[in-house]
Structures are given as structure tokens and as C-alpha cells.
Amino acid sequence: MDKNESPGRTADPRSGTLQKVKNFLSSSKLAMTLLVVILACCVTGVTVFRDKRAWELIFSTFWFNGILILLVVNVSFCFFGRIWGRKLTMISLGMILFHLSFVAILGGIVYNSFFYFRGLMRLTEGETLPNRELQSYDSSDRGRLFNISTLKGETTLIKMHANYKVDGDNKRAAYEVEVGEGGLKKHGIVYLTESLEHRGFRYFNDREGYSLLVILYDSEGNELYGAHVPLQSLRQKDNTYIYSTGTKDGPGSFPFPQEPAKPLIALQASYVPSPLKERAGDVFFSIWPLDVSGPRQAVKATAEGKAAIGEKVRVGDYYLSAQEVRYWVGMSMRYEPGKPIVLASLWVGFVGIVITFIGRLRRRGM
Amino acid sequence: MKLEYLLFWIAVGLYGVSACSYIFGLISKKEKLFTFGLYSALAGFVPHLSSIGRRWMETGVEPFITISESITFGIFMSVLIFLIVQSASSKVRPMGVLVMPVAFVLMGWAGTLVKDAATQLVPALQSWWIWVHIIGAATGFGSVLAAAGLGLMYLLKDKSPGGAYEKLPDVQSIDNLSYRFVAGGFIMYGLMIVSGAFWANDVKGTYWNWDPVEVWSLISWLTYGIYLHLRITFGWRGRRLAWYSLIALAAMIISYWGVPFAAETFHSGFRIEH
């Protein structure tokens, strides 16, 4: 080392690298590049690839989300590095709020990703399911740090109200539910623009359908078995619906009685609602032997029958009846503690843009 | 023919007259044709407003639900902004060279898609967010259309400063005005996206789903965000930004009214019947 050279001026390779990283992250060219790349990804995601494919290949990927995060980091370095220590004006205040909202949105999303819980719970009218049991949900997803003990109490679907009206507006379907535990239960109505909140969990309207109480009798008319059978709502090409057992892809049969009882037949039930009376109408039953291999619809049913709700009909060696119609509903249950941060930040960002705009309008020459 | 449709088609016809006047004015460089185009636009605006009002009164349902209603309202806001700018300054008449043909073509297209008004809003639309969302979208479009019209004026003036364009404001002023409209459009698109996020959160519990209409909205917003960034940070001015505003306008039109035809989106069940 030159004896005249101050030790403080020694070129530290680490500080040089840090400076390079800082320069890179605070570059406005990087910000512009990232904006253009995100724009290009978005355009690709709605033109070349679409919907689910776009989600799989772009929007849900690590690299795309990495670009979004890099943009926020870049915004932080680039903007706040420049504005630091400057006089606070209307324009700079607006810009600070706008850029700060980006950082807060990212913070909210990251925080949420660790602690969220989302579940789809399906209940038939009168049914109660424990919230803590993951079997209560058709599907569920949660963040790594979500504490399962946060799921407390139970959820009951009291009734599904068809054509529910609020101030004269038809909400079509509203779920009357009760949630919570012990004496702390909360009773409420959930419909498309109204969710129910209880202890940070929100219940949203998702889907609903019919459920038949199907009773199987022997040839003497003695009751053998009964169960609620949820039906699929299947949209036809002419926009009408058929309501049948099966899957979302089409009508189908299922072993009946259901496990753990011993199945005797493969049953398909299709319901035609009455246009005149709620929860009335006809049910068409088709049965197949259990040992038919392959899709049963390809094989002619061994017996068929039709009966009004509450009536019995002979179908092959058995009698069948649909004693009553109930509704089942699917409710989306969400716990997202980071979401309020994100939503509030959206407004902060918006207010920031407005303040900046007004500030620039007031400044001559904009 | 129902009065509502009659008024609608009268408006389309007068916008067509206005568009032709502006185009011939551009070709012949006669200022009188610009003035005639402006008065035709004003004359068309009255039946346009009346047809929207008539439709609304008929059922009491907000008239921005179907795609034709959405286009009609977007053009309504665009022509309104155009007329306000024209009333504020007579020096920017040629702005209509872009605004009125776009208004005419989109209104004509909306006319081919028109259906009888809905008698009741579907549940997802029974929210006051619809007002914020639609006003944000329509005003945003009106603003960026005005910005593109000014961008075209800039290019015309820049190319031949004399003749019919002599009375136009200097290019610097046109550039600044265009920038203000882009900034205004950026704000209104921001309002549209924010209100849409809150609305979706009310209905589905998610504020962003990456559905094609949402992504196109983001594309629109980013497009103008990049415009502002280029101007403020990189010092772009003049011709380059004038061209940018014209090209960006095409993205806006595809974004709002082209996409619902090409994709089955969350919005298709949520907002638009088509």
C-alpha cells in the first residue's frame, strides 16, 4: 500500500460489488426493462397462451413472480434512493405514496402466503361439519405458517334460500349459515355480494345444487337403506340444466347403498324440478348390476322408473323413492390476513397518483 | 322501431357525418369542415344521451351491462370529453379527425350487438362498485382517446405547420395537453382496476385472478405507465410520444371490447352476456 494512501480509501472488492448491485437495483433502465417484460408476459398470457395454460406457463411461475418482486425491489431502490432527503412537495408526496403502495402490496402478498387458509366446504341443508377436520373440505390449501388450531368450531347450513330478495333485488341463492363454537356462534346470510365474517374467516357463496334423500326398499317394500345424494347441475347446449348423479363432466351412476354399507346396485337418479312448486317434481331412477365393467351408460339399464318426490316406484327387484329435496351448497372459506394490507395499499397508490397529478397540474408546464 | 333504437341510430348517423367531415377536412385542409364536423358531433351527442336515458328509464337497470351498452357508454364519455375540450378551446378542432371516426365505428359496431335491455341485474352486478368501475373505464378510455387525437394533431402540425394547421396551438402545448390526458386516463384506469379488485373480492373473495380481461386491463395501465415513465424519467417528448399514444389506443380498444369475444372469462359470467 502506498504510505500516502488513506486506509479508508482502500478499494474493498466487497463494497465494489455491493455498489454494483445497488447501482443495478436502483437503475431506472432496469425499471423500464421490467415494465416492458411484464407487459410482454401479460400480452403473451392473453394471446399466445390463454386461461389455464397462461396460468401454468406464466402467471403462476416462479420466474414471473420473481420479476414482479424484482420490480418492487427496483422501485424501492430506484425511487426511494432518489427522493431521500429531498424537500417534500405535493408531487413528491404523491410519488412516495404511489411507490410505497407497491412495496406494501408485495409485503401483504408475502405475509398472506405464509398464513392463509382457503377451503371449499360442501354442506347439505341441516348438516354441520367441524371446521378443524380437513375432511370437512372438498379441497383446502394453506400457508406454511398457518396454525391449524385457528380453525375452531363448526359450520352449519341451516337453509338455502332460492330467489332470496334484498331491497327488491333478487340474489338468486342465499345460504343461511351458523358458524363458530359453543355460545359464540354467529348466524348470517351469505349471497353473491355478501360474505359472512367470523374471527377473521370469511365465508363466500360459491355453488349450490339439489340433494335427494333416496330410500331403497326390498321387493316387499321394507326399507333397506337411505342417504342424501347430491346431484350435479349439468348445463346443456340449449342453456337448460339437468340435475343428475354423476360428475361435473356428465351424468353417471354410483354404487348404492354407499360404503361402508354393502352396495347392491349401481344407481343413477335424475331430478326434474316442478316449475310450479319449490322442492317438488319428478325423479327418474335407472339401475345397473354392480358387476358391469366400463361406463355403465354404454350398457342399457336393467330397470328404470319414475316417481314424484315422496312417492315410491318399483325399479327391477327393488322399490326406490326420493323422499325429499334439499339443497347442498359449496362455500368458499377464507382466512387471508395479508389481504387488508393489499386492498388498503391499492387505495394508497391510487391516492398517490391523484396527488401527483394535481401537483403537476399546479406546476406550470406540467 | 323502438324510440331508443331510433335515437341510437340517429346518433350513429350524425357521428358518421361528423367523422366524414373531419376526414375530408383533413384531406382538403379546410377548417370549415372541421367546424361542421364539430357541430355534427354535438348534434349526435343529444340523441346519444337520449337513447341511453330512454333505455335506462325503460327497465331501471343501469345501461352498461351488455357489451353494446359498455361500448355505447365508453363512446358517450369520449364524445363528452371531446366536446368539453372543444368548448374550452377552438384551437384544437382537428382533434376530431381521430376521435369522431373512432366514435362512429365503435358506435356502429355496438349497434350490431344491441339487445333489449335486461329487466334485472344478475346478483354479481348488484353492487355500487359497478358505478366506480364503469365510470373509471369509460372516462379512462375517453381520456386516452383524446390524448391520441391530440397526438395525431401533433403529428399533423409537426409535418405541415402552415395552412389549415396554422391556427393550431404550438406543438409544445399540444404535447403537454396530450400528456395531461394520458395522466388523467392513467388515473381513471387505476380507479377501474382498484374498484374491480374490490368488487371481485366482494363477490369471489379474490381481488385478482389473472383472468384475460383483468390482464388486458393491466396491459392498458402498464402501457400508459410506461408512457409516463418514458416522459418523466427518460425525457421523451413530441413525435415519439405522439406515435406511442396512437398505438396504445389500439391496445385499449382490443382490451375492453375485443377480448370478451375471444375468451371465456370471469367477466363473461360476471359482467357481459355474449
XYZ file of C-alpha atoms in Angstrom:
640
model
C 0.000 0.000 0.000
C 1.240 3.477 -0.773
C 2.081 5.146 2.502
C 0.224 8.288 1.413
C -2.933 6.370 0.669
C -5.545 6.552 3.378
C -6.698 3.153 4.687
C -10.299 4.368 4.345
C -9.806 4.734 0.612
C -8.697 1.189 0.077
C -10.736 -0.348 -2.720
C -12.708 -3.044 -0.952
C -13.859 -5.613 -3.518
C -16.919 -6.363 -1.393
C -18.014 -2.720 -1.296
C -17.386 -2.527 -5.041
C -19.667 -5.493 -5.627
C -22.251 -4.073 -3.271
C -22.110 -0.780 -5.118
C -22.625 -2.598 -8.402
C -25.625 -4.459 -7.013
C -27.005 -1.209 -5.637
C -26.464 0.548 -8.953
C -28.128 -2.318 -10.775
C -31.137 -2.351 -8.447
C -31.558 1.418 -8.496
C -31.360 1.729 -12.266
C -34.324 3.386 -13.944
C -33.389 1.439 -17.080
C -33.971 -1.759 -15.131
C -37.393 -0.445 -14.065
C -38.271 0.279 -17.674
C -36.993 -3.115 -18.830
C -39.010 -4.901 -16.158
C -42.151 -2.980 -17.040
C -41.737 -3.902 -20.696
C -41.031 -7.557 -19.837
C -44.111 -7.735 -17.594
C -46.158 -6.109 -20.329
C -44.848 -8.640 -22.863
C -45.637 -11.531 -20.482
C -49.168 -10.216 -19.984
C -49.705 -9.864 -23.735
C -48.379 -13.408 -24.259
C -50.638 -14.636 -21.472
C -53.759 -13.408 -23.218
C -52.815 -14.113 -26.822
C -50.385 -16.989 -27.401
C -51.418 -18.851 -24.249
C -54.736 -18.398 -22.571
C -56.607 -19.084 -19.375
C -55.327 -22.207 -17.610
C -52.331 -22.590 -19.933
C -51.314 -18.965 -19.326
C -51.669 -19.514 -15.608
C -49.491 -22.629 -15.705
C -46.813 -21.268 -18.038
C -46.638 -17.635 -16.954
C -48.687 -16.150 -14.156
C -48.143 -18.860 -11.543
C -44.469 -19.446 -12.319
C -41.554 -18.722 -10.065
C -39.741 -16.638 -12.690
C -42.739 -14.387 -13.426
C -43.399 -13.766 -9.764
C -39.661 -13.227 -9.363
C -39.850 -10.466 -11.988
C -42.728 -8.841 -10.095
C -40.712 -8.964 -6.874
C -37.635 -7.604 -8.638
C -39.730 -4.713 -9.914
C -40.830 -3.854 -6.398
C -37.249 -4.080 -5.118
C -36.105 -1.954 -8.045
C -38.843 0.608 -7.347
C -37.713 0.776 -3.721
C -34.045 1.334 -4.580
C -34.654 3.499 -7.611
C -37.333 5.778 -6.274
C -36.642 5.982 -2.571
C -32.903 6.257 -3.188
C -33.509 9.383 -5.248
C -36.217 11.002 -3.190
C -34.461 10.532 0.138
C -33.505 13.867 1.695
C -35.341 15.936 -0.865
C -37.844 18.618 0.021
C -41.331 17.239 0.466
C -43.666 18.688 -2.138
C -47.134 17.749 -3.266
C -45.672 15.872 -6.226
C -43.069 14.025 -4.192
C -45.653 13.130 -1.540
C -47.898 11.648 -4.215
C -44.983 9.749 -5.746
C -43.928 8.431 -2.337
C -47.438 7.146 -1.647
C -47.678 5.575 -5.097
C -44.338 3.795 -4.882
C -44.812 2.901 -1.223
C -48.050 1.149 -2.133
C -46.112 -1.217 -4.437
C -43.883 -2.243 -1.568
C -46.847 -2.616 0.797
C -48.758 -4.725 -1.735
C -45.803 -7.075 -2.061
C -45.460 -7.181 1.725
C -49.162 -8.024 2.071
C -48.947 -10.777 -0.536
C -45.852 -12.343 1.026
C -47.324 -12.153 4.533
C -50.564 -13.668 3.276
C -48.773 -16.506 1.512
C -47.431 -17.736 4.858
C -50.610 -17.539 6.911
C -53.566 -18.043 4.569
C -56.175 -20.770 4.616
C -58.666 -21.486 1.836
C -61.178 -24.298 1.880
C -64.221 -25.314 -0.077
C -66.830 -26.736 2.256
C -69.874 -28.550 0.936
C -72.907 -28.916 3.169
C -76.447 -30.168 2.733
C -79.231 -28.262 4.456
C -79.281 -29.224 8.111
C -75.740 -30.575 8.033
C -72.985 -29.467 10.418
C -69.282 -30.002 9.789
C -66.341 -29.403 12.144
C -64.059 -26.677 10.829
C -60.865 -28.209 12.154
C -61.253 -31.535 10.322
C -59.695 -31.225 6.879
C -62.082 -33.958 5.690
C -64.825 -31.338 6.044
C -63.478 -29.633 2.936
C -63.759 -30.770 -0.669
C -60.424 -29.054 -1.155
C -58.216 -26.937 1.045
C -54.963 -25.100 0.840
C -52.927 -23.274 3.482
C -49.774 -21.307 4.054
C -46.748 -22.883 5.720
C -47.194 -20.938 8.937
C -50.957 -21.264 9.205
C -51.823 -22.705 12.585
C -54.455 -25.385 12.126
C -55.735 -24.747 15.650
C -57.013 -21.406 14.364
C -59.794 -23.442 12.746
C -62.321 -23.631 15.511
C -65.938 -24.598 15.977
C -68.243 -25.836 13.290
C -70.274 -24.685 10.323
C -73.953 -25.439 9.832
C -76.017 -24.844 6.735
C -79.449 -24.037 8.076
C -81.182 -23.396 4.761
C -80.553 -22.460 1.149
C -82.954 -19.708 0.138
C -83.729 -19.728 -3.588
C -84.684 -16.364 -5.132
C -83.679 -14.530 -1.968
C -84.507 -10.845 -2.163
C -82.757 -7.857 -0.598
C -84.385 -4.466 -1.135
C -86.233 -5.875 -4.134
C -83.064 -7.258 -5.773
C -83.121 -10.970 -6.494
C -79.923 -12.519 -5.134
C -80.942 -15.927 -6.556
C -79.229 -18.065 -3.929
C -78.544 -17.191 -0.299
C -77.117 -19.515 2.327
C -78.371 -19.199 5.864
C -75.473 -20.416 7.981
C -74.265 -20.590 11.529
C -70.569 -20.632 12.315
C -68.441 -20.688 15.444
C -68.224 -22.649 18.629
C -70.187 -23.031 21.839
C -72.028 -19.896 22.801
C -70.076 -17.784 20.321
C -71.913 -18.857 17.212
C -72.645 -16.351 14.527
C -75.730 -16.595 12.392
C -75.849 -14.943 8.978
C -76.813 -14.965 5.328
C -74.261 -15.428 2.557
C -75.005 -14.464 -1.026
C -73.006 -13.373 -4.025
C -72.152 -9.856 -2.905
C -72.361 -10.545 0.823
C -69.940 -12.714 2.747
C -70.024 -13.672 6.402
C -67.055 -12.904 8.627
C -66.274 -14.732 11.827
C -62.959 -14.480 13.702
C -61.030 -13.482 10.606
C -62.544 -16.227 8.445
C -64.838 -15.186 5.618
C -67.488 -17.398 4.067
C -68.311 -16.809 0.414
C -71.048 -18.058 -1.838
C -69.617 -20.496 -4.371
C -72.086 -23.012 -5.816
C -75.201 -24.903 -4.959
C -77.271 -27.810 -6.166
C -80.004 -30.242 -5.308
C -79.665 -33.181 -2.996
C -82.203 -36.050 -2.892
C -82.976 -38.222 0.105
C -83.083 -41.555 -1.739
C -84.572 -44.591 0.023
C -84.069 -48.157 -1.176
C -86.702 -50.786 -0.331
C -86.764 -54.512 -0.956
C -89.411 -56.162 -3.124
C -91.702 -56.391 -0.060
C -91.473 -52.669 0.493
C -89.228 -52.873 3.568
C -86.770 -50.044 3.922
C -83.173 -51.170 3.373
C -81.156 -48.009 3.209
C -81.438 -44.246 2.790
C -78.982 -41.447 2.063
C -78.771 -37.881 0.818
C -77.473 -37.953 -2.728
C -76.032 -34.692 -4.087
C -76.803 -34.015 -7.750
C -74.674 -32.284 -10.348
C -76.138 -29.289 -12.202
C -75.214 -30.007 -15.809
C -75.624 -27.231 -18.320
C -76.875 -28.326 -21.723
C -76.159 -26.818 -25.122
C -79.527 -25.065 -25.127
C -78.629 -23.458 -21.753
C -81.093 -25.622 -19.835
C -79.877 -27.733 -16.912
C -80.254 -31.349 -15.964
C -79.772 -32.395 -12.373
C -78.307 -35.843 -12.027
C -75.920 -38.032 -10.121
C -72.521 -38.275 -11.800
C -69.591 -35.943 -12.131
C -69.187 -32.414 -13.435
C -68.429 -33.968 -16.822
C -71.777 -35.724 -17.147
C -74.479 -37.929 -15.617
C -73.411 -41.219 -14.062
C -74.239 -43.950 -11.639
C -72.725 -44.830 -8.297
C -72.803 -47.902 -6.008
C -75.863 -47.830 -3.748
C -76.044 -48.277 -0.770
C -72.857 -46.348 -0.257
C -69.854 -47.582 1.686
C -69.398 -48.756 4.406
C -72.771 -50.446 3.711
C -72.718 -53.235 1.126
C -73.677 -51.935 -2.334
C -76.483 -53.774 -4.126
C -76.971 -51.811 -7.344
C -75.451 -49.061 -9.451
C -77.910 -46.196 -9.310
C -78.429 -43.084 -11.356
C -81.019 -40.537 -10.227
C -82.081 -37.512 -12.270
C -84.348 -34.819 -10.932
C -86.747 -32.640 -12.925
C -87.884 -29.756 -10.697
C -91.500 -28.673 -10.807
C -91.952 -25.239 -12.359
C -94.909 -24.674 -10.032
C -93.681 -25.705 -6.616
C -90.357 -25.357 -4.863
C -88.717 -28.692 -3.952
C -91.249 -30.725 -5.905
C -91.009 -32.530 -9.245
C -90.148 -35.971 -10.634
C -87.164 -38.254 -10.218
C -86.010 -40.749 -12.850
C -84.197 -43.795 -11.495
C -82.006 -46.131 -13.557
C -80.210 -49.153 -12.145
C -77.458 -51.454 -13.401
C -75.895 -54.578 -11.947
C -72.773 -53.744 -9.954
C -70.531 -56.033 -11.997
C -70.871 -54.195 -15.341
C -67.410 -53.137 -16.407
C -66.704 -49.869 -18.217
C -69.058 -46.900 -18.454
C -72.495 -48.062 -17.402
C -74.197 -45.532 -19.677
C -72.933 -47.595 -22.637
C -74.986 -50.528 -21.341
C -78.763 -50.385 -21.236
C -80.102 -50.017 -17.712
C -81.577 -53.218 -16.295
C -84.544 -51.316 -14.902
C -85.912 -47.780 -14.897
C -88.678 -45.969 -13.102
C -90.104 -42.515 -12.473
C -91.734 -41.165 -9.323
C -92.800 -37.824 -7.916
C -90.985 -36.570 -4.830
C -92.266 -38.501 -1.810
C -93.608 -41.435 -3.870
C -92.270 -44.972 -4.307
C -91.665 -46.722 -7.631
C -90.677 -50.290 -8.438
C -87.346 -50.455 -10.262
C -86.290 -54.010 -11.046
C -86.150 -56.085 -7.860
C -86.364 -53.066 -5.588
C -88.512 -50.074 -4.771
C -86.954 -46.628 -4.798
C -88.193 -43.251 -3.652
C -86.850 -39.720 -3.305
C -88.397 -38.686 -0.024
C -87.390 -35.055 -0.124
C -85.339 -32.484 -1.954
C -82.795 -30.423 -0.131
C -80.094 -28.115 -1.370
C -76.389 -28.617 -0.955
C -74.101 -25.609 -1.119
C -70.389 -25.153 -1.635
C -68.949 -22.327 0.419
C -65.518 -20.904 -0.011
C -63.966 -20.311 3.407
C -61.015 -17.946 3.511
C -58.573 -16.676 6.066
C -56.252 -14.132 4.481
C -54.616 -11.828 6.997
C -52.476 -10.109 4.338
C -55.357 -9.132 2.153
C -56.408 -5.962 4.047
C -52.843 -4.679 3.576
C -53.062 -5.288 -0.160
C -56.506 -3.746 -0.542
C -55.653 -0.693 1.556
C -52.426 -0.260 -0.424
C -54.380 -0.170 -3.670
C -56.184 2.934 -2.442
C -52.977 4.462 -1.087
C -51.392 4.001 -4.513
C -54.412 5.469 -6.235
C -54.481 8.486 -3.931
C -50.751 8.886 -4.594
C -51.340 9.095 -8.362
C -54.128 11.639 -7.895
C -51.980 13.824 -5.597
C -49.095 13.676 -8.071
C -51.431 14.618 -10.939
C -52.861 17.579 -9.043
C -49.364 18.655 -8.025
C -48.171 18.575 -11.620
C -51.260 20.423 -12.827
C -50.485 23.161 -10.325
C -46.909 23.321 -11.509
C -46.541 25.315 -14.681
C -45.791 23.327 -17.776
C -46.666 20.101 -16.019
C -88.650 0.642 -34.375
C -88.417 1.482 -30.692
C -87.655 5.110 -29.904
C -84.486 4.088 -28.069
C -83.098 2.381 -31.178
C -84.212 5.234 -33.438
C -82.333 7.735 -31.271
C -79.314 5.439 -31.189
C -79.128 5.152 -34.981
C -79.676 8.906 -35.451
C -76.661 9.415 -33.173
C -74.633 6.891 -35.199
C -75.636 8.674 -38.426
C -74.647 12.109 -37.111
C -71.349 10.764 -35.782
C -70.809 9.333 -39.272
C -71.423 12.762 -40.809
C -69.033 14.253 -38.273
C -66.358 11.620 -38.994
C -66.624 12.230 -42.756
C -66.389 15.994 -42.274
C -63.245 15.630 -40.238
C -61.653 13.226 -42.708
C -62.483 15.412 -45.708
C -61.326 18.415 -43.706
C -58.016 16.663 -43.173
C -57.674 15.830 -46.870
C -58.767 19.219 -48.208
C -57.265 21.128 -45.249
C -60.433 23.220 -44.935
C -61.152 24.438 -41.439
C -64.860 24.890 -42.154
C -65.245 21.149 -42.497
C -63.735 20.727 -39.025
C -66.310 23.170 -37.672
C -69.102 21.325 -39.453
C -67.763 18.063 -38.015
C -67.865 19.531 -34.522
C -71.481 20.658 -34.825
C -72.467 17.269 -36.262
C -70.826 15.602 -33.260
C -72.737 17.907 -30.925
C -75.976 17.144 -32.796
C -75.263 13.412 -32.494
C -74.480 13.660 -28.809
C -78.047 14.733 -27.970
C -79.805 11.603 -29.373
C -76.916 9.509 -27.978
C -77.627 10.802 -24.468
C -81.372 10.416 -25.042
C -81.064 6.796 -26.184
C -79.057 5.878 -23.074
C -81.576 7.706 -20.856
C -84.516 6.090 -22.609
C -83.023 2.606 -22.188
C -82.342 3.251 -18.547
C -85.854 4.564 -17.863
C -87.428 1.593 -19.602
C -86.212 -1.010 -17.104
C -84.476 0.902 -14.330
C -81.385 -1.272 -14.876
C -78.061 0.552 -15.294
C -77.357 0.655 -19.046
C -73.750 -0.585 -19.038
C -74.181 -4.298 -18.633
C -74.020 -5.833 -22.094
C -71.073 -5.310 -24.382
C -73.019 -2.964 -26.670
C -74.038 -0.882 -23.649
C -70.446 -0.824 -22.468
C -69.200 0.432 -25.844
C -72.042 2.944 -26.091
C -71.229 4.384 -22.678
C -67.484 4.459 -23.420
C -68.139 6.438 -26.593
C -70.563 8.669 -24.736
C -67.832 9.650 -22.275
C -65.307 10.052 -25.102
C -67.534 12.403 -27.088
C -68.404 14.287 -23.901
C -64.707 14.837 -23.112
C -64.082 15.806 -26.732
C -66.907 18.369 -26.661
C -65.693 19.819 -23.352
C -62.180 20.244 -24.783
C -63.621 21.839 -27.905
C -65.727 24.263 -25.869
C -62.637 25.216 -23.860
C -60.517 25.980 -26.914
C -61.440 26.448 -30.548
C -57.807 25.871 -31.499
C -57.977 22.109 -31.183
C -60.659 21.348 -33.771
C -58.604 18.743 -35.696
C -58.660 16.524 -32.619
C -61.906 15.175 -34.059
C -60.012 13.668 -37.012
C -59.306 10.694 -34.774
C -61.985 10.936 -32.089
C -65.061 11.039 -34.316
C -64.185 8.209 -36.739
C -63.371 6.002 -33.748
C -66.680 7.038 -32.120
C -68.578 6.343 -35.332
C -67.044 2.915 -35.984
C -67.407 1.705 -32.392
C -70.980 3.008 -32.113
C -71.885 1.282 -35.377
C -70.358 -1.923 -34.063
C -72.295 -1.561 -30.806
C -75.450 -1.162 -32.909
C -74.930 -4.588 -34.458
C -74.681 -6.164 -30.993
C -77.549 -4.373 -29.327
C -80.131 -6.431 -27.431
C -83.192 -5.452 -25.471
C -82.311 -4.084 -22.050
C -82.084 -6.556 -19.181
C -85.034 -6.429 -16.825
C -82.928 -7.192 -13.791
C -79.274 -7.147 -12.871
C -77.668 -10.508 -12.189
C -76.668 -10.802 -8.499
C -72.936 -10.268 -9.086
C -73.663 -6.876 -10.622
C -75.879 -5.705 -7.786
C -73.102 -3.674 -6.272
C -72.328 0.012 -6.165
C -68.815 -0.829 -7.355
C -70.317 -1.101 -10.828
C -70.592 2.689 -10.913
C -66.996 3.335 -9.923
C -65.717 0.602 -12.228
C -67.652 1.653 -15.321
C -67.055 5.366 -14.863
C -63.337 4.674 -14.404
C -63.217 2.549 -17.555
C -65.311 4.868 -19.741
C -63.617 8.076 -18.603
C -60.207 6.438 -18.912
C -60.971 5.445 -22.478
C -62.316 8.935 -23.273
C -59.131 10.469 -21.889
C -56.706 8.280 -23.812
C -58.769 8.710 -26.978
C -58.471 12.484 -26.526
C -54.732 12.050 -25.915
C -54.394 10.042 -29.125
C -56.431 12.682 -31.008
C -54.019 15.313 -29.722
C -51.121 13.040 -30.657
C -52.418 12.984 -34.213
C -52.762 16.766 -34.134
C -49.171 16.999 -33.008
C -48.019 14.887 -35.934
C -50.095 16.924 -38.415
C -48.827 20.228 -37.094
C -45.286 18.947 -36.940
C -45.432 17.762 -40.530
C -47.001 20.900 -42.053
C -47.200 23.800 -39.626
C -48.892 26.117 -42.148
C -52.262 26.061 -43.920
C -55.203 24.671 -42.001
C -52.944 23.799 -39.090
C -51.502 27.259 -38.702
C -54.068 28.199 -36.063
C -53.366 25.127 -34.001
C -51.539 25.663 -30.726
C -47.774 25.218 -30.910
C -46.547 21.616 -30.807
C -45.235 22.046 -27.268
C -48.719 22.935 -25.995
C -50.323 20.040 -27.881
C -47.713 17.701 -26.437
C -48.397 18.952 -22.898
C -52.147 18.656 -23.318
C -51.839 15.129 -24.678
C -49.670 14.248 -21.680
C -52.320 15.585 -19.292
C -54.962 13.416 -20.896
C -52.717 10.362 -20.665
C -52.137 11.120 -16.982
C -55.904 11.524 -16.490
C -56.550 8.255 -18.328
C -53.911 6.521 -16.215
C -55.707 7.669 -13.063
C -59.105 6.575 -14.319
C -57.775 3.184 -15.412
C -56.234 2.899 -11.973
C -59.644 3.598 -10.468
C -61.155 0.954 -12.727
C -58.603 -1.666 -11.658
C -58.823 -0.836 -7.947
C -62.632 -0.851 -7.940
C -62.638 -4.068 -9.963
C -60.338 -5.663 -7.391
C -62.618 -4.665 -4.515
C -65.690 -5.778 -6.418
C -64.198 -9.187 -7.248
C -63.155 -9.521 -3.620
C -66.750 -8.912 -2.526
C -68.095 -11.486 -4.941
C -65.462 -14.220 -5.034
C -63.171 -13.437 -2.171
C -60.239 -12.859 -4.523
C -59.093 -9.466 -5.719
C -57.082 -10.671 -8.698
C -57.493 -13.839 -10.748
C -55.274 -13.206 -13.783
C -58.347 -13.630 -15.984
C -57.891 -12.310 -19.542
C -59.968 -9.169 -19.033
C -58.043 -8.353 -15.857
C -54.751 -8.940 -17.620
C -55.811 -6.743 -20.537
C -56.727 -4.023 -18.047
C -53.281 -4.375 -16.525
C -51.782 -4.190 -20.019
C -53.644 -0.909 -20.602
C -52.479 0.501 -17.319
C -48.885 -0.621 -17.837
C -48.925 0.778 -21.367
C -49.713 4.238 -20.058
C -47.488 3.718 -17.027
C -44.606 3.161 -19.447
C -45.655 6.309 -21.356
C -45.432 8.347 -18.153
C -42.153 6.726 -17.178
C -40.689 7.483 -20.606
C -41.733 11.095 -20.315
C -40.853 11.790 -16.702
C -37.750 9.655 -16.233
C -36.328 9.419 -19.743
C -37.399 12.837 -21.004
C -39.277 11.653 -24.081
C -41.343 14.352 -25.774
C -43.038 15.138 -29.056
C -43.239 12.799 -32.039
C -42.257 9.610 -30.265
C -44.909 10.011 -27.588
C -47.482 11.129 -30.165
C -46.946 7.872 -32.035
C -46.982 5.988 -28.748
C -50.380 7.428 -27.812
C -51.822 6.397 -31.180
C -50.525 2.828 -30.996
C -51.594 2.492 -27.358
C -55.140 3.450 -28.298
C -55.439 0.309 -30.421
C -54.476 -1.777 -27.375
C -57.194 -0.025 -25.377
C -59.917 -0.863 -27.876
C -58.870 -4.519 -28.040
C -58.559 -4.638 -24.288
C -62.046 -3.547 -23.426
C -64.247 -4.612 -26.257
C -62.307 -7.102 -28.345
C -61.277 -9.555 -25.648
C -64.749 -10.572 -24.411
C -65.355 -12.082 -27.849
C -62.158 -14.073 -27.873
C -62.071 -15.504 -24.382
C -64.409 -17.139 -21.931
C -63.518 -15.117 -18.892
C -64.587 -14.498 -15.358
C -66.085 -11.301 -16.690
C -68.214 -13.205 -19.177
C -70.181 -14.737 -16.358
C -69.695 -11.727 -14.177
C -70.482 -8.850 -16.428
C -71.112 -9.399 -20.089
C -73.667 -11.589 -21.762
C -72.470 -12.521 -25.217
